[in-house]
Amino acid sequence: MELSTLSGLIMLIAVPVLLMVGVPISVSIGLGSTLAMVSILPFGNAMITASQRVFTGMNSFSLLAIPFFILAGIIMNNGGIARRLVNCAKVLSGRLPGSLAQSNVVANMLFGAISGSGVAAAAAVGGTMGPLQEKEGYGKAYSAAVNIASAPTGMLIPPSNTLIVYSTVAGGVSVAALFMAGYLPGILWGLGVMVIAGIFAKKLGYQSAEKPTFKAALSVFIDAFPSLLLIVIVIGGILGGVFTATEGSAISVVYSLGLSFIYRSIKVRDLPNIFLEAAKMTAIVIFMIGVSSIMSWVMAFTQIPNLIASMLLGLTNNPIIILLIMNIVLLVVGTFMDPTPAVLIFTPIFLPIVTQFGMHPVHFGIMLVFNLCIGTITPPVGPILFTGCRIANLKIEEVIKQLIPYFIVTAVVLLIVTYIPSLSLTIPKLLKLI
């Protein structure tokens, strides 16, 4: 057996085995990849190379945006911004069937457009909307399902930490182009959830809210305007070339913190816990990126991506079938793997294949992240699923049946996004980002 084949087998066997015995995924990837590297190089050289790969994987200016956006999301979650966005969403969607549920979807989209975190949106918006919906007679499982199904839109609508990770791995793909490409797919996902929520609201007899007076609506918009302005400042600044995505993430922290102090929702004594929470979340993501760089080195040495490409192209050279197979693989992977490691692992495998038949890397990035976003609301791992159920104080079994129609509509939207490139590429092209 060739040395490269042996090392590839070691990695492919070691990582799943470590995961099955309960080792955290980042440690499993790091240990499995290092074991494979030891089979290729002398022990001392392997340790040095592995250390260098970890450092190289994390040594990226664009990755600095991740801790700042994470911190900004936590500040917004605690700083009264979520409540104002919820009030704004209630005005925007209050006349639709099941108005509070519709407001939940719009609020998740708005919160995601500011924080970039689906889990944060599910917690902040779900925690605010859940009691309101229960008070109005909405079923808890129905409300939780709507909240969970719409929360991942924030991972597509910019800013998005997952798209930043993809940009780093793909190499040479503009973060700004990816951000703009995520708007229409993210909005389409949200609209799909709103349609299903409206259909079930009519069946269950959940009424629309009374139309607010112009004065009341104006008051809500004025109150929410400083929060909404953050979207314009960050995304507008990035597009206008005023600052980079990383600098924009730092500005979002300063702005959201200042706003929270003005709202008097956060005090100076709260900051240590907020910084600690952000540091913990950042450490998990950045460490994952670092150890995945070892795996990328092993895959390059063993030519695993080329082998998989040959297998796929050997089955068919029809791009439609290849993309369908990729979607199925990514949907399955997303059910048990977080988006960040999945992006790190599958981008170098699938991206060279799709570029062979002319798929734009920006379009592929949106397709990839869309798939993995669905995984965040499906068992057994689904972080948004678990967060939404915990916020609603429900068991997963009570919610999962309600989620099935939303799984179907998001799968349909995924196929539309996959096979209609213009949904992802029109805005970046209009802005001359690609």
Tab-separated table of C-alpha atoms in Angstrom:
chain	number	residue	atom	x	y	z
A	1	MET	CA	0.000	0.000	0.000
A	2	GLU	CA	1.338	3.425	-0.943
A	3	LEU	CA	2.286	5.791	1.869
A	4	SER	CA	-0.215	8.447	0.758
A	5	THR	CA	-3.042	5.876	0.614
A	6	LEU	CA	-2.172	4.584	4.093
A	7	SER	CA	-2.137	8.073	5.633
A	8	GLY	CA	-5.475	8.894	3.986
A	9	LEU	CA	-7.045	5.733	5.388
A	10	ILE	CA	-5.676	6.505	8.870
A	11	MET	CA	-7.311	9.923	8.828
A	12	LEU	CA	-10.599	8.707	7.348
A	13	ILE	CA	-10.859	5.976	9.992
A	14	ALA	CA	-9.478	7.846	13.019
A	15	VAL	CA	-11.726	10.930	12.805
A	16	PRO	CA	-15.087	9.023	12.740
A	17	VAL	CA	-13.911	6.613	15.457
A	18	LEU	CA	-12.915	9.490	17.748
A	19	LEU	CA	-16.269	11.184	17.096
A	20	MET	CA	-18.163	7.990	17.943
A	21	VAL	CA	-16.439	7.668	21.326
A	22	GLY	CA	-17.445	11.217	22.217
A	23	VAL	CA	-14.308	13.226	21.448
A	24	PRO	CA	-15.177	16.830	20.410
A	25	ILE	CA	-15.123	17.318	16.648
A	26	SER	CA	-12.244	19.822	16.619
A	27	VAL	CA	-10.050	17.518	18.718
A	28	SER	CA	-11.067	14.526	16.559
A	29	ILE	CA	-10.051	16.341	13.379
A	30	GLY	CA	-6.772	17.520	14.915
A	31	LEU	CA	-5.773	14.120	16.362
A	32	GLY	CA	-6.879	12.116	13.325
A	33	SER	CA	-5.068	14.424	10.917
A	34	THR	CA	-1.905	14.486	13.053
A	35	LEU	CA	-1.865	10.682	13.246
A	36	ALA	CA	-2.068	10.592	9.450
A	37	MET	CA	0.765	13.120	9.239
A	38	VAL	CA	2.939	10.992	11.561
A	39	SER	CA	2.578	8.085	9.122
A	40	ILE	CA	4.036	10.315	6.383
A	41	LEU	CA	6.789	12.238	8.209
A	42	PRO	CA	9.200	11.511	11.104
A	43	PHE	CA	7.511	12.257	14.440
A	44	GLY	CA	9.439	15.475	15.152
A	45	ASN	CA	8.870	16.844	11.659
A	46	ALA	CA	5.190	15.883	11.822
A	47	MET	CA	4.703	17.807	15.086
A	48	ILE	CA	6.457	20.883	13.694
A	49	THR	CA	4.469	20.750	10.440
A	50	ALA	CA	1.182	20.257	12.303
A	51	SER	CA	1.940	23.253	14.548
A	52	GLN	CA	2.821	25.382	11.546
A	53	ARG	CA	-0.390	24.387	9.772
A	54	VAL	CA	-2.492	25.333	12.819
A	55	PHE	CA	-0.807	28.743	12.985
A	56	THR	CA	-1.079	29.272	9.209
A	57	GLY	CA	-4.760	28.304	9.225
A	58	MET	CA	-5.570	30.911	11.877
A	59	ASN	CA	-3.217	33.608	10.572
A	60	SER	CA	-5.681	35.453	8.355
A	61	PHE	CA	-6.748	39.088	8.607
A	62	SER	CA	-10.248	38.298	7.352
A	63	LEU	CA	-10.760	35.784	10.189
A	64	LEU	CA	-10.453	38.640	12.697
A	65	ALA	CA	-13.982	39.586	11.671
A	66	ILE	CA	-15.344	36.451	13.352
A	67	PRO	CA	-14.598	37.324	17.018
A	68	PHE	CA	-15.871	40.862	16.485
A	69	PHE	CA	-19.146	39.757	14.882
A	70	ILE	CA	-19.591	37.150	17.640
A	71	LEU	CA	-19.035	39.834	20.280
A	72	ALA	CA	-21.408	42.230	18.505
A	73	GLY	CA	-24.096	39.534	18.400
A	74	ILE	CA	-23.791	38.873	22.150
A	75	ILE	CA	-23.945	42.594	22.909
A	76	MET	CA	-27.074	42.958	20.756
A	77	ASN	CA	-28.631	39.964	22.483
A	78	ASN	CA	-28.179	41.635	25.859
A	79	GLY	CA	-28.476	45.280	24.872
A	80	GLY	CA	-32.158	45.804	24.091
A	81	ILE	CA	-31.610	45.775	20.336
A	82	ALA	CA	-33.510	42.513	19.780
A	83	ARG	CA	-36.651	43.895	21.453
A	84	ARG	CA	-36.679	46.951	19.193
A	85	LEU	CA	-36.223	44.801	16.093
A	86	VAL	CA	-39.121	42.607	17.216
A	87	ASN	CA	-41.356	45.670	17.584
A	88	CYS	CA	-40.325	46.822	14.115
A	89	ALA	CA	-41.078	43.372	12.676
A	90	LYS	CA	-44.548	43.406	14.277
A	91	VAL	CA	-45.379	46.607	12.410
A	92	LEU	CA	-44.037	45.256	9.095
A	93	SER	CA	-45.895	41.936	9.185
A	94	GLY	CA	-48.766	42.561	11.570
A	95	ARG	CA	-51.513	42.267	8.929
A	96	LEU	CA	-50.510	38.767	7.780
A	97	PRO	CA	-52.207	35.566	9.045
A	98	GLY	CA	-50.592	34.510	12.307
A	99	SER	CA	-49.128	37.971	12.678
A	100	LEU	CA	-46.953	37.223	15.706
A	101	ALA	CA	-45.409	34.192	13.997
A	102	GLN	CA	-44.809	36.252	10.849
A	103	SER	CA	-43.206	38.932	13.013
A	104	ASN	CA	-40.932	36.260	14.460
A	105	VAL	CA	-39.662	35.415	10.967
A	106	VAL	CA	-39.082	39.059	10.009
A	107	ALA	CA	-37.372	39.745	13.340
A	108	ASN	CA	-35.040	36.766	12.835
A	109	MET	CA	-34.122	38.083	9.397
A	110	LEU	CA	-33.464	41.578	10.771
A	111	PHE	CA	-31.516	40.300	13.767
A	112	GLY	CA	-29.485	38.008	11.525
A	113	ALA	CA	-28.752	40.921	9.224
A	114	ILE	CA	-27.117	42.636	12.189
A	115	SER	CA	-25.540	39.826	14.224
A	116	GLY	CA	-24.900	37.115	11.600
A	117	SER	CA	-25.727	34.374	14.113
A	118	GLY	CA	-28.642	31.977	13.763
A	119	VAL	CA	-28.299	30.682	17.324
A	120	ALA	CA	-28.285	34.223	18.728
A	121	ALA	CA	-31.382	35.074	16.670
A	122	ALA	CA	-33.230	31.954	17.858
A	123	ALA	CA	-32.417	32.797	21.475
A	124	ALA	CA	-33.025	36.557	21.398
A	125	VAL	CA	-36.096	36.685	19.156
A	126	GLY	CA	-37.566	33.401	20.390
A	127	GLY	CA	-37.173	34.510	23.986
A	128	THR	CA	-39.041	37.727	23.216
A	129	MET	CA	-41.733	36.413	20.849
A	130	GLY	CA	-42.474	33.086	22.570
A	131	PRO	CA	-44.248	34.508	25.630
A	132	LEU	CA	-46.179	36.992	23.450
A	133	GLN	CA	-47.423	34.216	21.167
A	134	GLU	CA	-48.343	31.972	24.102
A	135	LYS	CA	-50.320	34.845	25.656
A	136	GLU	CA	-52.272	35.238	22.382
A	137	GLY	CA	-53.139	31.515	22.318
A	138	TYR	CA	-50.559	30.305	19.791
A	139	GLY	CA	-49.448	26.708	20.240
A	140	LYS	CA	-45.978	26.485	21.783
A	141	ALA	CA	-44.781	23.859	19.290
A	142	TYR	CA	-46.064	25.944	16.351
A	143	SER	CA	-44.304	29.068	17.636
A	144	ALA	CA	-41.069	27.211	18.349
A	145	ALA	CA	-41.070	25.640	14.879
A	146	VAL	CA	-41.489	29.036	13.189
A	147	ASN	CA	-38.676	30.514	15.279
A	148	ILE	CA	-36.310	27.594	14.607
A	149	ALA	CA	-37.088	27.386	10.888
A	150	SER	CA	-36.431	31.098	10.284
A	151	ALA	CA	-33.400	31.651	12.529
A	152	PRO	CA	-30.803	30.302	10.008
A	153	THR	CA	-31.623	33.124	7.577
A	154	GLY	CA	-29.139	35.192	9.578
A	155	MET	CA	-26.338	32.889	8.430
A	156	LEU	CA	-27.062	33.807	4.795
A	157	ILE	CA	-28.109	37.445	5.098
A	158	PRO	CA	-24.901	39.395	5.784
A	159	PRO	CA	-22.837	39.611	7.841
A	160	SER	CA	-22.179	35.865	8.019
A	161	ASN	CA	-19.289	34.236	9.868
A	162	THR	CA	-19.746	31.047	7.843
A	163	LEU	CA	-19.321	32.941	4.567
A	164	ILE	CA	-16.157	34.561	5.967
A	165	VAL	CA	-14.761	31.087	6.710
A	166	TYR	CA	-15.670	29.935	3.181
A	167	SER	CA	-13.946	32.987	1.689
A	168	THR	CA	-10.764	32.116	3.581
A	169	VAL	CA	-10.777	28.456	2.528
A	170	ALA	CA	-11.786	29.078	-1.091
A	171	GLY	CA	-9.033	31.646	-1.573
A	172	GLY	CA	-9.509	34.787	-3.630
A	173	VAL	CA	-13.298	34.882	-3.183
A	174	SER	CA	-14.467	38.339	-2.133
A	175	VAL	CA	-16.189	38.530	1.248
A	176	ALA	CA	-18.214	41.513	-0.001
A	177	ALA	CA	-19.399	39.523	-3.043
A	178	LEU	CA	-20.417	36.610	-0.806
A	179	PHE	CA	-22.253	38.948	1.548
A	180	MET	CA	-24.255	40.472	-1.295
A	181	ALA	CA	-24.893	37.042	-2.828
A	182	GLY	CA	-26.518	35.862	0.394
A	183	TYR	CA	-29.306	38.447	0.436
A	184	LEU	CA	-31.791	36.966	-2.065
A	185	PRO	CA	-31.370	33.302	-0.970
A	186	GLY	CA	-31.718	34.345	2.688
A	187	ILE	CA	-34.821	36.422	2.002
A	188	LEU	CA	-36.288	33.628	-0.148
A	189	TRP	CA	-35.797	31.201	2.755
A	190	GLY	CA	-37.605	33.618	5.086
A	191	LEU	CA	-40.479	34.112	2.649
A	192	GLY	CA	-40.864	30.342	2.298
A	193	VAL	CA	-41.172	30.005	6.081
A	194	MET	CA	-43.709	32.857	6.159
A	195	VAL	CA	-45.889	31.104	3.557
A	196	ILE	CA	-45.980	27.848	5.550
A	197	ALA	CA	-46.533	29.722	8.826
A	198	GLY	CA	-49.432	31.629	7.229
A	199	ILE	CA	-51.070	28.464	5.889
A	200	PHE	CA	-50.994	26.779	9.293
A	201	ALA	CA	-52.069	29.995	11.048
A	202	LYS	CA	-55.245	30.070	8.924
A	203	LYS	CA	-55.967	26.410	9.690
A	204	LEU	CA	-55.422	26.951	13.415
A	205	GLY	CA	-57.373	30.205	13.504
A	206	TYR	CA	-54.530	32.520	14.495
A	207	GLN	CA	-55.638	36.011	13.551
A	208	SER	CA	-53.737	38.972	12.177
A	209	ALA	CA	-53.088	41.921	14.442
A	210	GLU	CA	-54.949	45.185	14.321
A	211	LYS	CA	-53.466	47.780	12.029
A	212	PRO	CA	-51.384	50.205	14.104
A	213	THR	CA	-51.981	53.904	13.797
A	214	PHE	CA	-49.530	55.885	11.732
A	215	LYS	CA	-48.278	57.624	14.863
A	216	ALA	CA	-47.678	54.313	16.670
A	217	ALA	CA	-45.915	52.771	13.651
A	218	LEU	CA	-43.736	55.845	13.210
A	219	SER	CA	-42.785	55.730	16.904
A	220	VAL	CA	-41.713	52.079	16.583
A	221	PHE	CA	-39.619	52.776	13.469
A	222	ILE	CA	-37.939	55.760	15.101
A	223	ASP	CA	-37.112	53.619	18.141
A	224	ALA	CA	-35.680	50.841	15.936
A	225	PHE	CA	-33.913	53.167	13.486
A	226	PRO	CA	-30.559	53.344	15.353
A	227	SER	CA	-30.436	49.512	15.422
A	228	LEU	CA	-31.336	49.218	11.732
A	229	LEU	CA	-28.777	51.877	10.883
A	230	LEU	CA	-26.040	49.428	11.863
A	231	ILE	CA	-26.855	47.382	8.734
A	232	VAL	CA	-26.389	50.438	6.541
A	233	ILE	CA	-23.150	51.471	8.243
A	234	VAL	CA	-21.443	48.065	8.188
A	235	ILE	CA	-22.613	46.711	4.813
A	236	GLY	CA	-22.549	50.129	3.143
A	237	GLY	CA	-19.044	50.794	4.428
A	238	ILE	CA	-17.779	47.453	3.130
A	239	LEU	CA	-19.368	47.945	-0.303
A	240	GLY	CA	-18.193	51.545	-0.533
A	241	GLY	CA	-14.609	50.549	0.190
A	242	VAL	CA	-14.556	52.702	3.321
A	243	PHE	CA	-13.407	49.731	5.377
A	244	THR	CA	-12.900	45.973	5.090
A	245	ALA	CA	-15.221	43.313	6.495
A	246	THR	CA	-12.857	42.925	9.464
A	247	GLU	CA	-12.852	46.647	10.185
A	248	GLY	CA	-16.631	46.677	9.727
A	249	SER	CA	-16.984	43.955	12.363
A	250	ALA	CA	-15.023	46.079	14.858
A	251	ILE	CA	-17.234	49.066	14.049
A	252	SER	CA	-20.332	46.920	14.693
A	253	VAL	CA	-18.992	46.125	18.184
A	254	VAL	CA	-18.357	49.780	19.030
A	255	TYR	CA	-21.721	50.880	17.602
A	256	SER	CA	-23.789	48.139	19.300
A	257	LEU	CA	-21.993	48.681	22.610
A	258	GLY	CA	-22.565	52.436	22.464
A	259	LEU	CA	-26.230	51.876	21.586
A	260	SER	CA	-26.656	49.428	24.480
A	261	PHE	CA	-25.175	51.966	26.904
A	262	ILE	CA	-27.561	54.621	25.568
A	263	TYR	CA	-30.485	52.201	26.052
A	264	ARG	CA	-29.083	51.457	29.550
A	265	SER	CA	-29.504	47.736	28.871
A	266	ILE	CA	-25.832	46.945	29.539
A	267	LYS	CA	-23.705	48.231	32.395
A	268	VAL	CA	-19.929	48.303	32.714
A	269	ARG	CA	-20.056	45.461	35.251
A	270	ASP	CA	-21.714	43.240	32.591
A	271	LEU	CA	-18.800	43.546	30.167
A	272	PRO	CA	-16.447	40.892	31.676
A	273	ASN	CA	-19.094	38.162	31.283
A	274	ILE	CA	-19.945	39.351	27.754
A	275	PHE	CA	-16.263	39.326	26.729
A	276	LEU	CA	-15.767	35.895	28.321
A	277	GLU	CA	-18.741	34.431	26.454
A	278	ALA	CA	-17.473	35.891	23.175
A	279	ALA	CA	-13.954	34.572	23.856
A	280	LYS	CA	-15.266	31.046	24.471
A	281	MET	CA	-17.300	31.012	21.255
A	282	THR	CA	-14.415	32.509	19.271
A	283	ALA	CA	-11.952	29.952	20.634
A	284	ILE	CA	-14.147	27.095	19.460
A	285	VAL	CA	-14.429	28.473	15.910
A	286	ILE	CA	-10.803	29.571	15.491
A	287	PHE	CA	-9.382	26.359	16.956
A	288	MET	CA	-11.571	24.419	14.528
A	289	ILE	CA	-10.151	26.431	11.626
A	290	GLY	CA	-6.603	25.823	12.828
A	291	VAL	CA	-6.842	22.031	13.187
A	292	SER	CA	-8.768	21.750	9.929
A	293	SER	CA	-5.705	23.206	8.234
A	294	ILE	CA	-3.825	20.023	9.231
A	295	MET	CA	-6.572	17.987	7.589
A	296	SER	CA	-6.316	20.109	4.441
A	297	TRP	CA	-2.568	19.403	4.271
A	298	VAL	CA	-3.146	15.644	4.601
A	299	MET	CA	-5.912	15.711	1.992
A	300	ALA	CA	-3.669	17.580	-0.429
A	301	PHE	CA	-0.835	15.096	0.138
A	302	THR	CA	-3.080	12.046	-0.246
A	303	GLN	CA	-4.985	13.624	-3.172
A	304	ILE	CA	-8.348	12.762	-1.589
A	305	PRO	CA	-10.124	15.651	-3.382
A	306	ASN	CA	-8.841	14.409	-6.742
A	307	LEU	CA	-10.000	10.875	-5.910
A	308	ILE	CA	-13.504	12.051	-4.988
A	309	ALA	CA	-13.633	14.245	-8.096
A	310	SER	CA	-12.689	11.277	-10.276
A	311	MET	CA	-15.370	9.125	-8.618
A	312	LEU	CA	-18.085	11.746	-9.128
A	313	LEU	CA	-17.096	12.527	-12.696
A	314	GLY	CA	-16.852	8.802	-13.338
A	315	LEU	CA	-20.510	8.408	-12.371
A	316	THR	CA	-21.710	11.233	-14.586
A	317	ASN	CA	-20.525	14.401	-16.271
A	318	ASN	CA	-23.978	16.003	-16.035
A	319	PRO	CA	-23.653	19.141	-13.843
A	320	ILE	CA	-27.296	18.858	-12.722
A	321	ILE	CA	-26.752	15.333	-11.339
A	322	ILE	CA	-23.395	16.243	-9.785
A	323	LEU	CA	-24.899	19.219	-7.944
A	324	LEU	CA	-27.820	17.064	-6.766
A	325	ILE	CA	-25.376	14.479	-5.365
A	326	MET	CA	-23.398	17.237	-3.639
A	327	ASN	CA	-26.574	18.654	-2.108
A	328	ILE	CA	-27.557	15.251	-0.741
A	329	VAL	CA	-24.081	14.701	0.712
A	330	LEU	CA	-24.011	18.146	2.315
A	331	LEU	CA	-27.523	17.771	3.733
A	332	VAL	CA	-26.528	14.477	5.355
A	333	VAL	CA	-23.240	15.911	6.630
A	334	GLY	CA	-25.045	18.960	8.019
A	335	THR	CA	-27.218	16.795	10.257
A	336	PHE	CA	-24.236	15.766	12.397
A	337	MET	CA	-21.556	18.407	11.736
A	338	ASP	CA	-21.489	22.136	12.486
A	339	PRO	CA	-21.230	24.472	9.471
A	340	THR	CA	-17.678	25.680	10.169
A	341	PRO	CA	-15.886	22.290	10.071
A	342	ALA	CA	-18.076	21.180	7.179
A	343	VAL	CA	-17.069	24.264	5.154
A	344	LEU	CA	-13.415	23.656	6.000
A	345	ILE	CA	-13.565	20.007	4.972
A	346	PHE	CA	-15.813	20.044	1.892
A	347	THR	CA	-14.799	23.284	0.195
A	348	PRO	CA	-11.425	21.921	-1.002
A	349	ILE	CA	-13.146	18.696	-2.089
A	350	PHE	CA	-16.130	20.055	-4.014
A	351	LEU	CA	-14.994	23.495	-5.230
A	352	PRO	CA	-12.468	22.154	-7.805
A	353	ILE	CA	-15.187	19.880	-9.214
A	354	VAL	CA	-17.823	22.582	-9.724
A	355	THR	CA	-15.343	25.045	-11.214
A	356	GLN	CA	-14.593	22.437	-13.900
A	357	PHE	CA	-18.081	22.914	-15.349
A	358	GLY	CA	-18.151	26.680	-14.870
A	359	MET	CA	-19.964	27.200	-11.555
A	360	HIS	CA	-18.909	30.502	-9.974
A	361	PRO	CA	-17.176	30.122	-6.563
A	362	VAL	CA	-19.544	32.722	-5.078
A	363	HIS	CA	-22.598	30.738	-6.249
A	364	PHE	CA	-21.089	27.517	-4.894
A	365	GLY	CA	-20.359	29.201	-1.548
A	366	ILE	CA	-24.001	30.207	-1.151
A	367	MET	CA	-25.170	26.700	-2.113
A	368	LEU	CA	-22.724	25.149	0.367
A	369	VAL	CA	-23.695	27.415	3.260
A	370	PHE	CA	-27.421	27.085	2.476
A	371	ASN	CA	-27.116	23.292	2.777
A	372	LEU	CA	-25.276	23.516	6.083
A	373	CYS	CA	-27.772	26.075	7.444
A	374	ILE	CA	-30.493	23.457	7.010
A	375	GLY	CA	-28.349	21.141	9.131
A	376	THR	CA	-28.508	23.594	12.037
A	377	ILE	CA	-32.244	22.915	12.445
A	378	THR	CA	-32.168	19.131	11.990
A	379	PRO	CA	-31.331	16.429	14.557
A	380	PRO	CA	-29.112	14.977	15.928
A	381	VAL	CA	-26.728	17.976	16.228
A	382	GLY	CA	-28.774	21.027	15.085
A	383	PRO	CA	-27.606	23.869	17.388
A	384	ILE	CA	-30.499	26.156	16.404
A	385	LEU	CA	-32.973	23.292	16.896
A	386	PHE	CA	-31.709	22.679	20.433
A	387	THR	CA	-31.581	26.393	21.240
A	388	GLY	CA	-35.121	27.004	19.987
A	389	CYS	CA	-36.485	24.029	21.931
A	390	ARG	CA	-34.692	25.118	25.091
A	391	ILE	CA	-36.026	28.682	24.792
A	392	ALA	CA	-39.570	27.314	24.288
A	393	ASN	CA	-39.084	24.750	27.082
A	394	LEU	CA	-40.158	21.923	24.778
A	395	LYS	CA	-38.740	18.524	23.889
A	396	ILE	CA	-37.396	18.048	20.369
A	397	GLU	CA	-40.023	15.355	19.694
A	398	GLU	CA	-42.765	17.917	20.301
A	399	VAL	CA	-41.341	20.315	17.714
A	400	ILE	CA	-39.886	18.081	15.015
A	401	LYS	CA	-43.287	17.127	13.517
A	402	GLN	CA	-44.148	20.797	13.175
A	403	LEU	CA	-40.831	21.394	11.397
A	404	ILE	CA	-41.386	18.866	8.587
A	405	PRO	CA	-43.256	21.314	6.264
A	406	TYR	CA	-40.472	23.854	6.800
A	407	PHE	CA	-37.837	21.253	5.907
A	408	ILE	CA	-39.690	20.632	2.649
A	409	VAL	CA	-39.958	24.321	1.717
A	410	THR	CA	-36.291	25.011	2.542
A	411	ALA	CA	-35.271	22.002	0.422
A	412	VAL	CA	-37.279	23.440	-2.491
A	413	VAL	CA	-35.635	26.848	-2.021
A	414	LEU	CA	-32.240	25.115	-1.901
A	415	LEU	CA	-32.857	23.532	-5.309
A	416	ILE	CA	-33.952	26.898	-6.709
A	417	VAL	CA	-30.786	28.547	-5.377
A	418	THR	CA	-28.648	25.679	-6.712
A	419	TYR	CA	-29.979	25.689	-10.245
A	420	ILE	CA	-30.680	29.410	-10.742
A	421	PRO	CA	-27.274	31.124	-10.385
A	422	SER	CA	-28.735	34.587	-10.922
A	423	LEU	CA	-30.353	34.480	-7.467
A	424	SER	CA	-26.883	34.495	-5.940
A	425	LEU	CA	-24.926	36.433	-8.565
A	426	THR	CA	-27.227	39.259	-9.696
A	427	ILE	CA	-26.573	41.659	-6.801
A	428	PRO	CA	-22.769	41.115	-6.748
A	429	LYS	CA	-22.701	41.663	-10.532
A	430	LEU	CA	-24.790	44.841	-10.314
A	431	LEU	CA	-22.391	46.160	-7.675
A	432	LYS	CA	-19.419	45.050	-9.836
A	433	LEU	CA	-18.058	42.821	-7.070
A	434	ILE	CA	-17.570	39.913	-9.499
